[in-house]
mmCIF file of C-alpha atoms and ligand atoms in Angstrom:
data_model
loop_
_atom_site.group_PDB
_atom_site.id
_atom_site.type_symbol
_atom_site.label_atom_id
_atom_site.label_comp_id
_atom_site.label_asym_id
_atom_site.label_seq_id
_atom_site.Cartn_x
_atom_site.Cartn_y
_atom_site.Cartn_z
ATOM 1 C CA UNK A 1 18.293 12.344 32.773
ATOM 2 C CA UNK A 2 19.092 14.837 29.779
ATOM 3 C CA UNK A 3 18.200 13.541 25.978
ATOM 4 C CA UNK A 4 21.213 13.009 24.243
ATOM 5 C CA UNK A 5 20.704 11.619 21.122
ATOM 6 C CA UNK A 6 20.294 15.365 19.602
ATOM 7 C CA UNK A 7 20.517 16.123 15.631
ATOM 8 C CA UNK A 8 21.783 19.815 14.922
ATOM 9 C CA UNK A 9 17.738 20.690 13.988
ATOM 10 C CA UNK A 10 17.060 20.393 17.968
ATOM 11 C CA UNK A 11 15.042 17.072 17.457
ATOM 12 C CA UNK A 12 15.230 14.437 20.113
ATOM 13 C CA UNK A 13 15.549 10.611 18.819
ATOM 14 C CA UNK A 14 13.301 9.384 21.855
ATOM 15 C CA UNK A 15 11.577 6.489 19.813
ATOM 16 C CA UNK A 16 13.930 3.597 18.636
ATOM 17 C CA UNK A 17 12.096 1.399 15.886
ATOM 18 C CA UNK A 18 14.175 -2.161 16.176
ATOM 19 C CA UNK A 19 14.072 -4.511 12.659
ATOM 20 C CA UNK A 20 14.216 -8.070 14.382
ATOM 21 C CA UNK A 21 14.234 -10.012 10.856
ATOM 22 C CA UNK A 22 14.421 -8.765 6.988
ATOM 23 C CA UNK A 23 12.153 -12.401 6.451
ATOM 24 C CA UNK A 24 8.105 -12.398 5.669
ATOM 25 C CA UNK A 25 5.440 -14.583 5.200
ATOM 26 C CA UNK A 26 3.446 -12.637 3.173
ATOM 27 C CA UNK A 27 4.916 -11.189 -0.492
ATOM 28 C CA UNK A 28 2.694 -7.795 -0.558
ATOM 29 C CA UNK A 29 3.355 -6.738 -4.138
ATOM 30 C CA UNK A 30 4.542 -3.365 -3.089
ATOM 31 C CA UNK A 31 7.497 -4.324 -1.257
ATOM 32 C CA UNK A 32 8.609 -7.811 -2.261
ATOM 33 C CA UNK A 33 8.990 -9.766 -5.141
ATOM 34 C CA UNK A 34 7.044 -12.995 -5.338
ATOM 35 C CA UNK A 35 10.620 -15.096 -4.909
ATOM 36 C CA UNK A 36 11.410 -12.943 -1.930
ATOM 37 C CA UNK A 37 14.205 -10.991 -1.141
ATOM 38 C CA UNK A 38 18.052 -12.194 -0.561
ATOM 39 C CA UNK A 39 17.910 -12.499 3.020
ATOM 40 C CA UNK A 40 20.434 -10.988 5.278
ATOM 41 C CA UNK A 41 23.039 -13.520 6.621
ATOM 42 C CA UNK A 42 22.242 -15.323 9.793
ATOM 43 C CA UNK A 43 25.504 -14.712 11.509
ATOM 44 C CA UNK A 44 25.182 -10.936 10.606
ATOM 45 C CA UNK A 45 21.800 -10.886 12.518
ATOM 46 C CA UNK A 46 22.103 -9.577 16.023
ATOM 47 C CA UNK A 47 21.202 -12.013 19.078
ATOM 48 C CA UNK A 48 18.600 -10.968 21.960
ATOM 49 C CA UNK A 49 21.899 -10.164 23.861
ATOM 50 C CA UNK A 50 23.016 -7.558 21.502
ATOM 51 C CA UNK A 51 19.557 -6.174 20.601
ATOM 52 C CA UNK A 52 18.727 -5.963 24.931
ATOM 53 C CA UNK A 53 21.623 -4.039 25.226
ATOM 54 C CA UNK A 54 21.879 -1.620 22.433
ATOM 55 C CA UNK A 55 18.461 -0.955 23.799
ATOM 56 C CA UNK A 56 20.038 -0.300 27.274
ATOM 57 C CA UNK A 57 22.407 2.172 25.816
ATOM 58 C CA UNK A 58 19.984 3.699 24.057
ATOM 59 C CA UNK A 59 17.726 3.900 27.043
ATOM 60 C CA UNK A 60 21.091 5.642 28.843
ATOM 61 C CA UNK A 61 20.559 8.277 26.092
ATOM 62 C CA UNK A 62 16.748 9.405 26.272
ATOM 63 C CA UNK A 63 15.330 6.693 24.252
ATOM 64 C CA UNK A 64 11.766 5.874 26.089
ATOM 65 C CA UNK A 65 9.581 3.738 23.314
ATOM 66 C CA UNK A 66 10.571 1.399 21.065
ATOM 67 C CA UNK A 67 8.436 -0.530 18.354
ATOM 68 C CA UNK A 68 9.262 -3.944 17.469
ATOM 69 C CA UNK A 69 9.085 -4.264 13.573
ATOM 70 C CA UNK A 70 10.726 -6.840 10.444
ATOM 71 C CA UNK A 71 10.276 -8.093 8.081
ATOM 72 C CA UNK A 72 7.513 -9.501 10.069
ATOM 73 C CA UNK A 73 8.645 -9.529 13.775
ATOM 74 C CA UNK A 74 6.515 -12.316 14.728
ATOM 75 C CA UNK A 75 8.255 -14.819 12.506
ATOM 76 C CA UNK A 76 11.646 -14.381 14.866
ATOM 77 C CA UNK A 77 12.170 -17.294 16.816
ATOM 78 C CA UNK A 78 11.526 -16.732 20.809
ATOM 79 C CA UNK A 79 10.076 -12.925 20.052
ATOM 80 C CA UNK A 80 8.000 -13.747 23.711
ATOM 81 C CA UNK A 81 11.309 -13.742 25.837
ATOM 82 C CA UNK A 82 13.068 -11.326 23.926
ATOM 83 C CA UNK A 83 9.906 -8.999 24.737
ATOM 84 C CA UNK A 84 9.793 -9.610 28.611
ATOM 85 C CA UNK A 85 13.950 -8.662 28.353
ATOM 86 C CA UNK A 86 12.403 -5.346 26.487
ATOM 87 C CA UNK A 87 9.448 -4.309 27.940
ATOM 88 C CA UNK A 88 10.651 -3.675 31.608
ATOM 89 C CA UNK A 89 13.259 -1.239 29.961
ATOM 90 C CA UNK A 90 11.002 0.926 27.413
ATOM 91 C CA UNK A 91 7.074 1.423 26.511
ATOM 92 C CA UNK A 92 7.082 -1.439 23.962
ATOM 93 C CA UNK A 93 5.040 -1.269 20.530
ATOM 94 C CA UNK A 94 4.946 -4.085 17.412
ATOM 95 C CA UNK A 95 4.389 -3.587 13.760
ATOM 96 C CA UNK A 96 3.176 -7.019 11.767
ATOM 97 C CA UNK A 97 1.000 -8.186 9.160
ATOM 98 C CA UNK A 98 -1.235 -9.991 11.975
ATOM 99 C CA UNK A 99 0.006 -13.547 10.605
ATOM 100 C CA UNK A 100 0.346 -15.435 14.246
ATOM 101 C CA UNK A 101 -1.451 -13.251 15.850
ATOM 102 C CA UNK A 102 -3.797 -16.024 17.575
ATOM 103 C CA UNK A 103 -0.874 -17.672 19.144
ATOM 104 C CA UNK A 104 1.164 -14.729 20.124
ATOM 105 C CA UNK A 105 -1.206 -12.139 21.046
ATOM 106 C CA UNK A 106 -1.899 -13.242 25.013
ATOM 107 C CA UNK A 107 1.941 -14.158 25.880
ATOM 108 C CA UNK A 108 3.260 -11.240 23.873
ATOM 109 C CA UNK A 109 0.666 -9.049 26.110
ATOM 110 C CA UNK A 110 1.729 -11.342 29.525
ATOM 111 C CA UNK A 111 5.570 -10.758 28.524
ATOM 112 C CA UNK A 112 5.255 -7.004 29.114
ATOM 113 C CA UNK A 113 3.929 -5.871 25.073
ATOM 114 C CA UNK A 114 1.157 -3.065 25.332
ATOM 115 C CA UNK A 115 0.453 -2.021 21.905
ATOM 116 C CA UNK A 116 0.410 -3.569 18.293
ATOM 117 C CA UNK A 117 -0.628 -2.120 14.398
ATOM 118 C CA UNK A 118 -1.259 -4.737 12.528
ATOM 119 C CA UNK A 119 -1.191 -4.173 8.429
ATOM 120 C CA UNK A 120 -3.972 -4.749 6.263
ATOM 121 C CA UNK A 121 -5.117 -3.406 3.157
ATOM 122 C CA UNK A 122 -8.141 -4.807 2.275
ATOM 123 C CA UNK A 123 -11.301 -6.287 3.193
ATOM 124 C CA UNK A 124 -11.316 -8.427 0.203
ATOM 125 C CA UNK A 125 -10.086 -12.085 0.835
ATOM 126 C CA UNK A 126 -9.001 -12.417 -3.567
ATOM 127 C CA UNK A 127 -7.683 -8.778 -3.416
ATOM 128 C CA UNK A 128 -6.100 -9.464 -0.300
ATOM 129 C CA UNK A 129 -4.608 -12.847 -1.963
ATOM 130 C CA UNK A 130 -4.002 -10.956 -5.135
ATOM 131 C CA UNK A 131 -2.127 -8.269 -2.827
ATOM 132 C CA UNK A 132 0.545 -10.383 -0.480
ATOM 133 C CA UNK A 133 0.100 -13.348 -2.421
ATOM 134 C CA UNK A 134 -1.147 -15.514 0.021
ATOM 135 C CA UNK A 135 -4.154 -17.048 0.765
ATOM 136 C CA UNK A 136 -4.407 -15.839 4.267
ATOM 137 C CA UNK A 137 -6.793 -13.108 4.929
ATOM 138 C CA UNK A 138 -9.047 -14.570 7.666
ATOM 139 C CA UNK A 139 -6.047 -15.089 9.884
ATOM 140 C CA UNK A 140 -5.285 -11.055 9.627
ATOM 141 C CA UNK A 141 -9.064 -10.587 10.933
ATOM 142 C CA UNK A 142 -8.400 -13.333 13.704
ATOM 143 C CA UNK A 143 -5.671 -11.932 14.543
ATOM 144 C CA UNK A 144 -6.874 -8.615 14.898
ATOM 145 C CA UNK A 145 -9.839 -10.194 17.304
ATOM 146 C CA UNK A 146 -6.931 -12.191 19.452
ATOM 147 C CA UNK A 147 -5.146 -8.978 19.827
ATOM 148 C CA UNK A 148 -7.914 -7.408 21.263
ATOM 149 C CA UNK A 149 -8.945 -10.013 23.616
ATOM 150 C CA UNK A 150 -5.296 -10.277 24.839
ATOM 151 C CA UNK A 151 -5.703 -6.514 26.238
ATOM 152 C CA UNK A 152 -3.538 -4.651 23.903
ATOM 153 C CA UNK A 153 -4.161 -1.619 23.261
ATOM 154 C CA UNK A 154 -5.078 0.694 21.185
ATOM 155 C CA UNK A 155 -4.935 -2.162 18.291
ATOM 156 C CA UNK A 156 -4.256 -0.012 15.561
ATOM 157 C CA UNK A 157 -4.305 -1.089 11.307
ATOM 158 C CA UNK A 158 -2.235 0.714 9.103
ATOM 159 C CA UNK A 159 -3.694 0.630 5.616
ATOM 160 C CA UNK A 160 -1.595 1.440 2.171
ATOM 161 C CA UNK A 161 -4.014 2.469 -0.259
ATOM 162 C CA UNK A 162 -3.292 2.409 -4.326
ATOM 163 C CA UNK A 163 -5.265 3.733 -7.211
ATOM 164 C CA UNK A 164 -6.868 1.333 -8.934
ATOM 165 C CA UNK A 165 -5.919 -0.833 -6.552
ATOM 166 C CA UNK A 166 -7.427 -0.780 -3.201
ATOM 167 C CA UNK A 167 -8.510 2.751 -2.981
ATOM 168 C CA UNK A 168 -12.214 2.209 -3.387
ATOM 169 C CA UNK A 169 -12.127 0.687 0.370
ATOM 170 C CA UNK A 170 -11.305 3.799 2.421
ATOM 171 C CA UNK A 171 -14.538 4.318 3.673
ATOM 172 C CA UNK A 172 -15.414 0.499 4.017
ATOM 173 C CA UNK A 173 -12.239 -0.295 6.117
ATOM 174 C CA UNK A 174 -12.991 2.899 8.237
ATOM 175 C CA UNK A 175 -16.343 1.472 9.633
ATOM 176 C CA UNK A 176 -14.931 -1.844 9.742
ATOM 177 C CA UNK A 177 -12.563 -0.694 12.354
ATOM 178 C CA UNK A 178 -14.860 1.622 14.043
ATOM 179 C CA UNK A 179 -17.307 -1.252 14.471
ATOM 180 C CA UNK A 180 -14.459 -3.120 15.598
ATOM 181 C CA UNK A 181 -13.105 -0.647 18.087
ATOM 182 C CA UNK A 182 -9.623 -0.368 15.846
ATOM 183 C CA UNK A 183 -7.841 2.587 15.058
ATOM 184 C CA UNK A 184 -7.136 3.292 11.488
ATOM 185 C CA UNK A 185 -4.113 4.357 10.004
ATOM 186 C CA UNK A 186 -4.076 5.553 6.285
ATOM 187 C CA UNK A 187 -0.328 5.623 4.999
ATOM 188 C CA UNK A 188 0.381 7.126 1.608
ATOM 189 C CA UNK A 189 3.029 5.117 0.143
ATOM 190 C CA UNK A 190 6.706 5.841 -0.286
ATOM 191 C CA UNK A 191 9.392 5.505 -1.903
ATOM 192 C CA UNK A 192 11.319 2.168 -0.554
ATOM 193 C CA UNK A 193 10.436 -0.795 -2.755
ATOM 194 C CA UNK A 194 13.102 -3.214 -3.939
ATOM 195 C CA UNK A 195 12.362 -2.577 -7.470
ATOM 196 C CA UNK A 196 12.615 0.917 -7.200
ATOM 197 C CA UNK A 197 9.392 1.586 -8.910
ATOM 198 C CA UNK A 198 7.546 3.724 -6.691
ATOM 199 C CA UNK A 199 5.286 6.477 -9.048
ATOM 200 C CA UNK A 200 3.944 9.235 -7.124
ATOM 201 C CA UNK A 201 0.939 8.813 -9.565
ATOM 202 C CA UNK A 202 -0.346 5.622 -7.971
ATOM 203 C CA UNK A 203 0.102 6.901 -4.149
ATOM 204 C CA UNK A 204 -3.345 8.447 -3.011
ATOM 205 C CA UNK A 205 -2.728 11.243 -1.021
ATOM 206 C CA UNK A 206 -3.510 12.261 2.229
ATOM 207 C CA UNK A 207 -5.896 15.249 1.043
ATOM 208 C CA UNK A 208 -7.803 12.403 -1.005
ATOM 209 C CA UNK A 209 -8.285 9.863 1.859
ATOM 210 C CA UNK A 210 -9.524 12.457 4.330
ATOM 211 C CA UNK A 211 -12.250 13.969 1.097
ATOM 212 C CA UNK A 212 -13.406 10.588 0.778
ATOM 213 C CA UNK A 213 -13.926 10.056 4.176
ATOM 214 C CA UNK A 214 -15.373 13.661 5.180
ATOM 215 C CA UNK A 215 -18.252 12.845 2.241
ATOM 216 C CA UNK A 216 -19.218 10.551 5.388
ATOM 217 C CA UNK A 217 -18.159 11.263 8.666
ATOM 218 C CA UNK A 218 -17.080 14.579 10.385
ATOM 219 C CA UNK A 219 -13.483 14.261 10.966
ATOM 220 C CA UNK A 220 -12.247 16.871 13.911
ATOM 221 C CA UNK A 221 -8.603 17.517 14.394
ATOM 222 C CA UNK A 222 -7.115 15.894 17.584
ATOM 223 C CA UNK A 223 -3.867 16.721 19.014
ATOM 224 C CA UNK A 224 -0.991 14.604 17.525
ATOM 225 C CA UNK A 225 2.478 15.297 19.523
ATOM 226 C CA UNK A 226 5.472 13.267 17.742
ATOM 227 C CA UNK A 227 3.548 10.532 15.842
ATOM 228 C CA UNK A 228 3.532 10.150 12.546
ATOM 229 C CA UNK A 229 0.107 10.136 11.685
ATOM 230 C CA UNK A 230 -1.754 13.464 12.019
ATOM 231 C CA UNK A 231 -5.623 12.251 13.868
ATOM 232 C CA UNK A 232 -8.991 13.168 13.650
ATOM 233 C CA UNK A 233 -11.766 12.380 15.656
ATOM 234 C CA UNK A 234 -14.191 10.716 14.031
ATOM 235 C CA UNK A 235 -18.166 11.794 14.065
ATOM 236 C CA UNK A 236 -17.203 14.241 17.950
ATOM 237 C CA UNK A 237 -14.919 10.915 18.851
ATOM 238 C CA UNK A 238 -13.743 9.374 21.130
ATOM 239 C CA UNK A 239 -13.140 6.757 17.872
ATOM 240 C CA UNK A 240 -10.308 8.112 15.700
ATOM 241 C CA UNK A 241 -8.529 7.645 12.419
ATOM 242 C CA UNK A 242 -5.296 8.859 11.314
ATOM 243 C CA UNK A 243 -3.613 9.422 8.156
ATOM 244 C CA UNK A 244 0.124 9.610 7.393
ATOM 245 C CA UNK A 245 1.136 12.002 4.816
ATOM 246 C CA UNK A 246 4.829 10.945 4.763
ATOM 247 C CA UNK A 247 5.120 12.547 1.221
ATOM 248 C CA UNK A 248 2.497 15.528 0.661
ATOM 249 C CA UNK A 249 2.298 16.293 4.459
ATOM 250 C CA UNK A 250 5.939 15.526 5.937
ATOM 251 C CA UNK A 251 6.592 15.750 9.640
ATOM 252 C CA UNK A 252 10.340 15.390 9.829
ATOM 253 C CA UNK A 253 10.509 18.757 11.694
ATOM 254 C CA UNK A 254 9.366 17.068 14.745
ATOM 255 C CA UNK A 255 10.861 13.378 14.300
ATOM 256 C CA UNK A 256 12.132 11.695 16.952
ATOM 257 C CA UNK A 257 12.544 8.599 15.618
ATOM 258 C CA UNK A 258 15.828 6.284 14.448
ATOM 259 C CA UNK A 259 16.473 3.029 13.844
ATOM 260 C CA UNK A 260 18.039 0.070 14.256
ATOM 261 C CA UNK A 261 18.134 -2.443 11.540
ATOM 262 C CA UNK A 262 18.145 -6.746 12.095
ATOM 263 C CA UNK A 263 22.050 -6.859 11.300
ATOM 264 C CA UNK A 264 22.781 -3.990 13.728
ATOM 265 C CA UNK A 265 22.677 -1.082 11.809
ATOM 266 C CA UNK A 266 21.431 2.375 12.949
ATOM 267 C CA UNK A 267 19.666 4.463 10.629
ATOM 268 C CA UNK A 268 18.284 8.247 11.753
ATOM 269 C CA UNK A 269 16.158 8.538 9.383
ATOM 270 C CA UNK A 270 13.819 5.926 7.147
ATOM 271 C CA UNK A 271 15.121 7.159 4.508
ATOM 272 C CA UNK A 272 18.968 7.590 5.143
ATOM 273 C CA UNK A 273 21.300 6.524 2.981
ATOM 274 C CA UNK A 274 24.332 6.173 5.716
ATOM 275 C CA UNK A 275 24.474 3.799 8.194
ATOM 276 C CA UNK A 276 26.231 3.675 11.265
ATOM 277 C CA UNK A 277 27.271 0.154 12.041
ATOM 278 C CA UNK A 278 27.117 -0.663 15.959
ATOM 279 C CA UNK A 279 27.084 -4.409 15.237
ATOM 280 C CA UNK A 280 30.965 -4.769 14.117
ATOM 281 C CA UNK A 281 31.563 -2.294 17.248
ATOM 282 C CA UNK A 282 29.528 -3.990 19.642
ATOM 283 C CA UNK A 283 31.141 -7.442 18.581
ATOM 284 C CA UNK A 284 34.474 -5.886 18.522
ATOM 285 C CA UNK A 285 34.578 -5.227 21.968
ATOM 286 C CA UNK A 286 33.205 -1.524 22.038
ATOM 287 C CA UNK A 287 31.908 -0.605 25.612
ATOM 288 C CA UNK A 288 28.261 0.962 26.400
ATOM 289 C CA UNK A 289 30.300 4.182 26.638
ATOM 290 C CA UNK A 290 31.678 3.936 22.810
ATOM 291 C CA UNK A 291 28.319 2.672 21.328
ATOM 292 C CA UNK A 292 26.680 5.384 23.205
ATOM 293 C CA UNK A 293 29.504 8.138 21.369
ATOM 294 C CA UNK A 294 28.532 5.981 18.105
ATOM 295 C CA UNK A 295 24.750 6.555 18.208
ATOM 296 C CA UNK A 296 25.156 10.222 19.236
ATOM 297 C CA UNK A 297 27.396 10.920 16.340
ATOM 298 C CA UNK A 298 25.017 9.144 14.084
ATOM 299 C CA UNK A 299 22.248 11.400 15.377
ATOM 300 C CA UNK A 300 24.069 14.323 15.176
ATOM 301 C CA UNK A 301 24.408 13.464 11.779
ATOM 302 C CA UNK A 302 20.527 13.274 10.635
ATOM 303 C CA UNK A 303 19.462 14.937 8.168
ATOM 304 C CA UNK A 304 16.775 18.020 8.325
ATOM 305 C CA UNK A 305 14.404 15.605 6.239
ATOM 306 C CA UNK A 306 13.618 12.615 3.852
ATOM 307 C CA UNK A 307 13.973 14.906 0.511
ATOM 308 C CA UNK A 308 11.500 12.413 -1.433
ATOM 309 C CA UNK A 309 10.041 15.728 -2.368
ATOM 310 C CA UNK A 310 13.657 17.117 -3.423
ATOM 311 C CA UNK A 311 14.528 17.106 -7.567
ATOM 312 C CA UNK A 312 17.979 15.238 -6.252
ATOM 313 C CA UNK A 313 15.920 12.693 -4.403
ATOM 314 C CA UNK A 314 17.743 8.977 -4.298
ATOM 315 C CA UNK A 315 15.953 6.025 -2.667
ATOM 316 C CA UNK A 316 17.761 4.339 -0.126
ATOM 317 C CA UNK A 317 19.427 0.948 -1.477
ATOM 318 C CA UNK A 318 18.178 -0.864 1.294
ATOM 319 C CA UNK A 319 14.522 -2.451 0.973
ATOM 320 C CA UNK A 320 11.259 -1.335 3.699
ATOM 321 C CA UNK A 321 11.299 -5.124 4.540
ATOM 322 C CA UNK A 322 14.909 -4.549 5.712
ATOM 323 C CA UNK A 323 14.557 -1.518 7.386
ATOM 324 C CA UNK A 324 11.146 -1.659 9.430
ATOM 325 C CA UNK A 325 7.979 0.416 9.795
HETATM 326 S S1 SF4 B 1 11.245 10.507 6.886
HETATM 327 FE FE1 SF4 B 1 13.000 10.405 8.245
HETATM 328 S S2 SF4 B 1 13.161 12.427 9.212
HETATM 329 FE FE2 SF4 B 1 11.177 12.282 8.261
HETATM 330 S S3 SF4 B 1 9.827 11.612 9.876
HETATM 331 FE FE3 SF4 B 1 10.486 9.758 8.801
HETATM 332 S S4 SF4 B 1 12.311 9.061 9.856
HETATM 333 FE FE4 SF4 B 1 11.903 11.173 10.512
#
């Protein structure tokens, strides 16, 4: 089977990240106001039907993985079935904030689900409160347990840090998780809240995380492939802890990711600011064939990178929350 979902940079789109809801329970300051967000209309939302079989098209074009992200993909009602539709047709991955976790975790795993990063920025139950604004930290950390226990794996955390914020915890959530048998995932922060207030100031970058953590442990550099997050082994390994430098360090010359937003949109690149809409196609009649022509135009269309670093740099219009990890 040849990958065809090829940009004009020679990148493959193998990995298709799939938004299932722009809806949260948490309100993490960074990305949401306290109100929310205006949520996307129901009836532009795409069913299990539609999301199985762009999948399937996309399958028919190279794609292999696909992680399962929101909004927080956990809150979509019957996630388990939709999963065991998934998983016998890709390696299937999920991004959440952990929230219903301790229910989900065993029949996500028994519906076909193998891995899961789970987001959490503190080990602080007020900062975490004072973070998402809600009261809900323990459930995170119970989650995280329940994942574990429910064989999925590697049960990764991906960890935002902020200057003055929550940046005097690197070291204390990295032996957390390597007590805990987690991997860790530093991301700096970028560009993509509503309010469009990103500063560069506030993001600690990845050169800072890995000095504070190298004052402690010997970090050794371990082969990385596609991912995003460069990894190091941690004190000769096998533990490991990884750090995405998505703004000092980018790695869009190898990205094989693209997207595919909740109301059917697909999106090359996280921060693209065209759309190609397969959702009025796909309802329109379109066959497999004429999605499949769709997404490889799309593709060919993606741009050599995200530009944040670029003087002419524009944040896309639409939200994280609405786009997906
Ligand atoms: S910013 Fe865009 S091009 Fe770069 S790695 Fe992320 S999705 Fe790929």
């Amino acid at each position: 089977m040849t990958a065809a979902l090829l940009d004009t940079f020679g990148r493959a789109a193998t990995d298709l990240r799939v938004s299932l809801t722009d809806k949260c329970n948490l309100r993490c300051t960074y990305c949401m106001p306290a109100e929310g967000l205006p949520w996307l209309p129901a009836p532009e939302l795409l069913t299990d039907d539609e999301i199985v079989r762009l999948v399937e098209v996309a399958v028919s074009l190279g794609v292999r993985t696909v992680r399962l992200t929101g909004g927080e993909p956990l809150v979509r009602p019957g996630l388990t079935g939709l999963v065991a539709r998934l998983a016998p047709l890709v390696e299937l991955s999920l991004t959440t904030n952990g929230l219903g976790l301790t229910r989900l975790a065993q029949p996500l795993a028994a519906a076909g689900l193998r891995r899961v990063n789970v987001s959490l920025d503190t080990l602080r139950p007020q900062r975490f409160l004072d973070l998402t604004r809600r009261d809900r930290w323990s459930e995170v950390v119970e989650g995280l347990a329940a994942a574990v226990a429910a064989g999925l794996a590697p049960v990764k955390v991906n960890t935002v840090l902020m200057r003055g914020v929550n940046d005097d915890e690197a070291l204390e959530l990295l032996d957390w998780c390597l007590e805990r048998g987690y991997e860790l995932r530093f991301i700096e922060q970028m560009p993509l809240d509503p309010q469009h207030s990103w500063d560069r100031a506030v993001m600690v970058t990845a050169e800072e995380i890995l000095e504070q953590l190298s004052a402690h442990h010997t970090l050794t550099p371990a082969e990385r492939g596609h991912a995003p997050a460069e990894v190091w082994l941690v004190d000769g390994g096998p533990a490991r802890v990884g750090v995405v430098g998505s703004v000092t360090r980018p790695f869009c010359g190898s990205c094989d990711r693209i997207r595919l937003t909740a109301d059917g949109q697909l999106r090359t690149c996280l921060f693209a600011r065209e759309e190609s809409d397969l959702r009025s196609a796909l309802r329109a009649g379109a066959t497999d064939a004429e999605l499949a022509v769709r997404m490889q135009a799309a593709v060919r269309g993606k741009k050599a990178g995200h530009g944040i670093n670029d003087p002419d740099f524009l944040q896309p219009s639409r939200p994280m929350s609405a786009i997906g990890g």
